[in-house]
C-alpha positions in Angstrom: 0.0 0.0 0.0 1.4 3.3 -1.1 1.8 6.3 1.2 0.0 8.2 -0.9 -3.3 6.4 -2.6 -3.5 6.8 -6.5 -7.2 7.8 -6.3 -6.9 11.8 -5.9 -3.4 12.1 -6.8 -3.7 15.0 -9.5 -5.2 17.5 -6.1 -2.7 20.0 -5.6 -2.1 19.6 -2.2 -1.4 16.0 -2.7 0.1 16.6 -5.7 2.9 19.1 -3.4 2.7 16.4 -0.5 4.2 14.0 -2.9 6.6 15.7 -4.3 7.8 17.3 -0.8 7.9 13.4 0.3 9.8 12.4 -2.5 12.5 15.8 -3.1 13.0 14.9 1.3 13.4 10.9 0.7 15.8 11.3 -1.9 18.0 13.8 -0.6 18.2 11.2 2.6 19.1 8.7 0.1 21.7 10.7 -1.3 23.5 11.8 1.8 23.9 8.3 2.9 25.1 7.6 -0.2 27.8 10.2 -0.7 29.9 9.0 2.2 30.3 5.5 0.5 31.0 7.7 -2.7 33.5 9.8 -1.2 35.7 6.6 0.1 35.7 5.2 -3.6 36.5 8.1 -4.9 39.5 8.5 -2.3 40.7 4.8 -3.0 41.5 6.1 -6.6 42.7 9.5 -5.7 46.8 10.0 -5.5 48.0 10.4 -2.2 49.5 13.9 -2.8 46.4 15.1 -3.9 44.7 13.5 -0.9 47.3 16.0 0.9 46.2 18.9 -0.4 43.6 20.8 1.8 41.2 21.1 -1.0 38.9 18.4 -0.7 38.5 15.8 -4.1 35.2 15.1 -4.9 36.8 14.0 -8.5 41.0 12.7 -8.8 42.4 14.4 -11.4 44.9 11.4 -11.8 42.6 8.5 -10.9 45.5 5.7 -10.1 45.2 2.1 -8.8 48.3 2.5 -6.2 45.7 2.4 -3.6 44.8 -1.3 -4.1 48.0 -2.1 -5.5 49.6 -0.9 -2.1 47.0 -2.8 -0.2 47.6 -5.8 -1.6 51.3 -5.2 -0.7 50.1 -4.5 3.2 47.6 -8.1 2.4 50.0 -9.9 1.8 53.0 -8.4 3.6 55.3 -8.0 0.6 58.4 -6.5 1.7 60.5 -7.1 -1.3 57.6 -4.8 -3.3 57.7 -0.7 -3.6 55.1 -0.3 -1.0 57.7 -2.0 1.6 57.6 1.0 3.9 53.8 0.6 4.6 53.8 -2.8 4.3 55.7 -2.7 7.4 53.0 -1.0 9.3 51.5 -4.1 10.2 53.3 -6.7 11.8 51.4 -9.6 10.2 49.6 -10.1 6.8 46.5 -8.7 6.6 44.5 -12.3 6.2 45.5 -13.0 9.1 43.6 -10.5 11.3 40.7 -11.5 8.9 40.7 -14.9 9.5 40.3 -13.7 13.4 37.7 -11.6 12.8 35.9 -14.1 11.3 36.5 -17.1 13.2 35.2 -14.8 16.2 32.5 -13.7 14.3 30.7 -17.0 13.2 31.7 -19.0 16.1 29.8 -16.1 18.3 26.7 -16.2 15.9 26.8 -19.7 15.9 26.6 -20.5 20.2 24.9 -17.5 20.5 21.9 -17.6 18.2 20.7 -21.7 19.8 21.7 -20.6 23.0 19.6 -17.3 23.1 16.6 -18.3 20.9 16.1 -21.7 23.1 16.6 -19.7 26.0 13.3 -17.5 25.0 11.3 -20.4 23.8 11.8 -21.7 27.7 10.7 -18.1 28.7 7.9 -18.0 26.3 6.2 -21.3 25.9 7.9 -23.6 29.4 7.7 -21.4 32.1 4.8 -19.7 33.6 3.7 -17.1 36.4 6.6 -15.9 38.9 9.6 -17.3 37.5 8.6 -16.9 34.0 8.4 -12.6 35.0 11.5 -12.8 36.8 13.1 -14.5 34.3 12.0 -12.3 31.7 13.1 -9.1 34.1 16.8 -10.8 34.4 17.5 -11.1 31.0 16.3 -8.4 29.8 17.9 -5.9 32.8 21.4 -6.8 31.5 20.3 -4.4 28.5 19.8 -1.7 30.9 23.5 -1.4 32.3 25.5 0.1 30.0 28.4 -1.7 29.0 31.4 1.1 29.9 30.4 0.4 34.0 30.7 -3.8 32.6 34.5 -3.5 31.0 36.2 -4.0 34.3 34.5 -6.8 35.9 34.4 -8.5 32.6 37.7 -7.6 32.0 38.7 -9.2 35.4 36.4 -12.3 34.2 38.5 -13.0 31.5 42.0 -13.3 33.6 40.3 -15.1 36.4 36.7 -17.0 35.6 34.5 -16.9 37.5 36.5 -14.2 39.9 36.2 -10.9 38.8 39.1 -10.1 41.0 42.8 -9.1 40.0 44.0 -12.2 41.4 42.3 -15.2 42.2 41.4 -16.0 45.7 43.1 -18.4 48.2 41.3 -21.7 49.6 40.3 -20.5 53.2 43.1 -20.8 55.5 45.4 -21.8 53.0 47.9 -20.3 50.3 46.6 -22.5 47.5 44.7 -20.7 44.8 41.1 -21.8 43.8 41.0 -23.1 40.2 40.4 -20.4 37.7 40.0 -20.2 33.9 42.5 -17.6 32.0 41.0 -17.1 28.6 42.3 -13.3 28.3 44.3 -12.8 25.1 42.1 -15.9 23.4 39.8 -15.4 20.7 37.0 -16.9 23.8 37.4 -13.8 25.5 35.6 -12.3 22.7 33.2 -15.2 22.1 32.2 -16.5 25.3 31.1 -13.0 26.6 28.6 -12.6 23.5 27.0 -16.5 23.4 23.8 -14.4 25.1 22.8 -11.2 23.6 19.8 -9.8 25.4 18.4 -7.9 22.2 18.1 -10.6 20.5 16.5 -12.7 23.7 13.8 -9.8 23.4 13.4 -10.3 19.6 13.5 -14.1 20.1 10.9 -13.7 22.9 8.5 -11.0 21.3 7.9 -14.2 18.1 7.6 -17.1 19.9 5.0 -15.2 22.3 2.8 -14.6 19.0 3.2 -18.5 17.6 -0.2 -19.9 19.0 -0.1 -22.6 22.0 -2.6 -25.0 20.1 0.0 -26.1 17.9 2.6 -26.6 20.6 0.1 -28.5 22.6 -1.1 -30.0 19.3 2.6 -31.5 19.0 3.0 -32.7 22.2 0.0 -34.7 22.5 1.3 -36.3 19.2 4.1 -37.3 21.6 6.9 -34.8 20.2 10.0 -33.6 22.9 10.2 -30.3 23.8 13.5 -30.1 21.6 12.0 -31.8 18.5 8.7 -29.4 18.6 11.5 -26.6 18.5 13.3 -28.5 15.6 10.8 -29.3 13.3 7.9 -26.8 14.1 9.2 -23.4 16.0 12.4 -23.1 14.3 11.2 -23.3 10.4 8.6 -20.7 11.7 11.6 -18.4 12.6 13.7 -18.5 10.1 12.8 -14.5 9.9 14.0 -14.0 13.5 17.0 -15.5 13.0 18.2 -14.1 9.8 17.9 -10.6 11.8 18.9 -11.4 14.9 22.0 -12.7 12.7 22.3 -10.0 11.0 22.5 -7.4 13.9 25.0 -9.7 15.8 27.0 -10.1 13.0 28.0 -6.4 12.6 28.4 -5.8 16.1 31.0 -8.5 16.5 32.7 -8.1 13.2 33.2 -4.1 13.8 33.6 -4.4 17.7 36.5 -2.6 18.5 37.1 -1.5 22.1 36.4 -5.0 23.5 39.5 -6.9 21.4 41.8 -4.2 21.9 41.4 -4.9 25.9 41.4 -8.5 25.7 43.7 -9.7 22.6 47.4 -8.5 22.9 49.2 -10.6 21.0 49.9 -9.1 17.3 49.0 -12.4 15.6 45.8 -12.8 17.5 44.0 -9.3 16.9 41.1 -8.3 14.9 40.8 -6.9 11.6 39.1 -3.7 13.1 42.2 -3.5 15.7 44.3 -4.2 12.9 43.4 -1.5 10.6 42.7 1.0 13.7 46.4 0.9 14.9 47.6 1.4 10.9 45.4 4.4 11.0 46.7 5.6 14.3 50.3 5.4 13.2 50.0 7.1 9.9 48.0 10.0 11.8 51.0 10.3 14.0 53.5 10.2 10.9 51.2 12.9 9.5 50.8 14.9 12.7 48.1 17.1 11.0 50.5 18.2 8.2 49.8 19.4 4.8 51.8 18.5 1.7 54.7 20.7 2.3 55.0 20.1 5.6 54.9 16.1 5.5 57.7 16.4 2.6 59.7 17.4 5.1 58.8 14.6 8.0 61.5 11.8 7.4 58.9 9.1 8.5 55.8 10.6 6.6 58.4 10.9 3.6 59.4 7.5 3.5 55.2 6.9 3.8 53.9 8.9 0.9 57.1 7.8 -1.4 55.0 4.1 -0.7 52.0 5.7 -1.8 50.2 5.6 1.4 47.9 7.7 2.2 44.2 8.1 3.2 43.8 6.4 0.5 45.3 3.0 1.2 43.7 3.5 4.7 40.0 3.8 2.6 40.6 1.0 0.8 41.0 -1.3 3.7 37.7 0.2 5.2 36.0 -0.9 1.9 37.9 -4.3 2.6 36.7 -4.3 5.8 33.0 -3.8 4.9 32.9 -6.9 2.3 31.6 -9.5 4.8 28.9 -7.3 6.6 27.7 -6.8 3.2 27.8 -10.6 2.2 25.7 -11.0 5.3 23.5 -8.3 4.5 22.9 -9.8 1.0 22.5 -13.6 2.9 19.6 -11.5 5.1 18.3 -9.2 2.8 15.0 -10.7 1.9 14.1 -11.0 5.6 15.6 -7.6 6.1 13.3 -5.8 3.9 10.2 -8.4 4.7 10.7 -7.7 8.5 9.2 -9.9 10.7 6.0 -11.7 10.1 3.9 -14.4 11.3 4.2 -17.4 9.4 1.7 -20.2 9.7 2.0 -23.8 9.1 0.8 -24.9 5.6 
């Protein structure tokens, strides 16, 4: 159904609503366009020119030895021309994104069972007091913000289940209790997202709406509380959980702060980490120069002479967005559809 009905479209003031509505939506359209505009027009811009303080909407010179040089920094090619920024990371670039993604899908795939089963109990297995305070639990961990949660999960991670600096003594004794280290693993990252409370509430918000009658209807028929969730529940949500996938997803794969804590070994690191310390050393190479000024930094010399510039630094950003949008294209139909109810046939 249209915003606007076709019967009494030619009336002036509908005729100027539509066009208002339409002149607004497509200006939103382009300015969330532009940005991803601007960063491929950068990737083929020359770094000197990127220098300049006049901003490129259009390289004069477009040139390749953006993606030439980030192949170089892929692949760690020191014997190459781009050897100088190809030393700004200390690993090759695959690397980082095989972390990233071995993070990623082993996150999505303990936490989407573990938090959709975890609302079906809420929704359809438990009832009256504990099925409120249940609810209330899971859902209050979306109400602390996470900045007052970095320490004690921090802690968490050196000494499970202690959040404590050090893990305590046996009482009366100078033996430690057994604790589990996974700080600087890629579980630190995992373990702490297997439940994700958003998604409990999305979880919990569909399974509420799926009529009892056909769980009861498939009990009486003698099915298990997990094969009712196999065969009938879970081909119902197929919706649920291409969004609830989606939306976990990003948040892992362009999670920043959280790795940088917990990962501190070079080969371990994310591709976000990664790519955030390559930007952070050419800013301090650059040191808010312009052209003339870098020519005349020995380091940011030596890093423009490789052809590194912001340019490079966009292309890996474009790099970096390839798998949300491979997910985004696995979702999409379901994205755009939204959620719906979906009976049985």
């Amino acid at each position: 159904m249209s915003l606007f009905p076709s019967v009494g479209r030619k009336q002036p003031a509908l005729r100027i609503a539509w066009w208002a509505m339409t002149i607004f939506l497509t200006i939103g359209v382009l300015m969330h366009l532009f940005p991803f505009y601007y960063m491929l027009v950068m990737s083929f811009t020359s770094a000197k020119e990127l220098m300049s303080p006049t901003p490129v909407f259009w390289p004069r010179e477009p040139t390749t030895v953006a993606w030439k040089l980030v192949w170089a920094i892929a692949s760690r090619d020191l014997t190459s021309n781009f050897a100088t920024a190809a030393m700004l990371l200390q690993h090759p670039l695959w690397i980082y994104f095989r972390n990233s993604l071995f993070m990623t899908l082993m996150t999505l795939a303990l936490s989407l069972p573990a938090t959709s089963m975890a609302a079906y109990a809420n929704s359809k297995l438990m009832r009256g007091r504990l099925q409120r305070w249940t609810f209330l639990f899971f859902i209050g961990t979306m109400m602390i913000p996470g900045v007052v949660t970095l320490i004690p999960s921090f802690l968490l991670t050196r000494n499970f289940p202690f959040p404590l600096p050090v893990a305590p003594n046996w009482p009366g004794t100078e033996t430690s209790m057994p604790y589990l280290r996974i700080w600087d693993t890629p579980w630190a990252i995992i373990i702490p997202g297997v439940f994700a409370a958003g998604n409990f509430l999305l979880f919990k918000g569909y399974f509420d709406t799926i009529p009892d009658s056909i769980i009861n209807a498939a009990r009486v028929d003698g099915g298990s509380e997990f094969n009712i969730f196999r065969r009938i529940v879970f081909p119902m949500s197929i919706p649920v959980y291409a969004v609830a996938a989606w939306s976990q997803f990003s948040g892992v794969w362009e999670s920043y702060l959280w790795p940088l804590i917990t990962i501190q070994t070079p080969e371990k690191q994310t591709l976000t980490v990664a790519i955030a310390r390559m930007v952070l050393e050419f800013t301090r190479a650059q040191g808010g120069m312009d052209a003339s000024a870098a020519a005349r930094n020995p380091q940011m010399e030596r890093i423009l002479a490789a052809g590194l510039s912001w340019n490079g630094l966009v292309v890996l950003g474009l790099l970096q967005t390839i798998p949300v949008f491979i997910m985004f294209i696995i979702c999409r139909e379901y994205l755009m559809k939204g959620i719906r109810i979906r009976g049985l046939k």
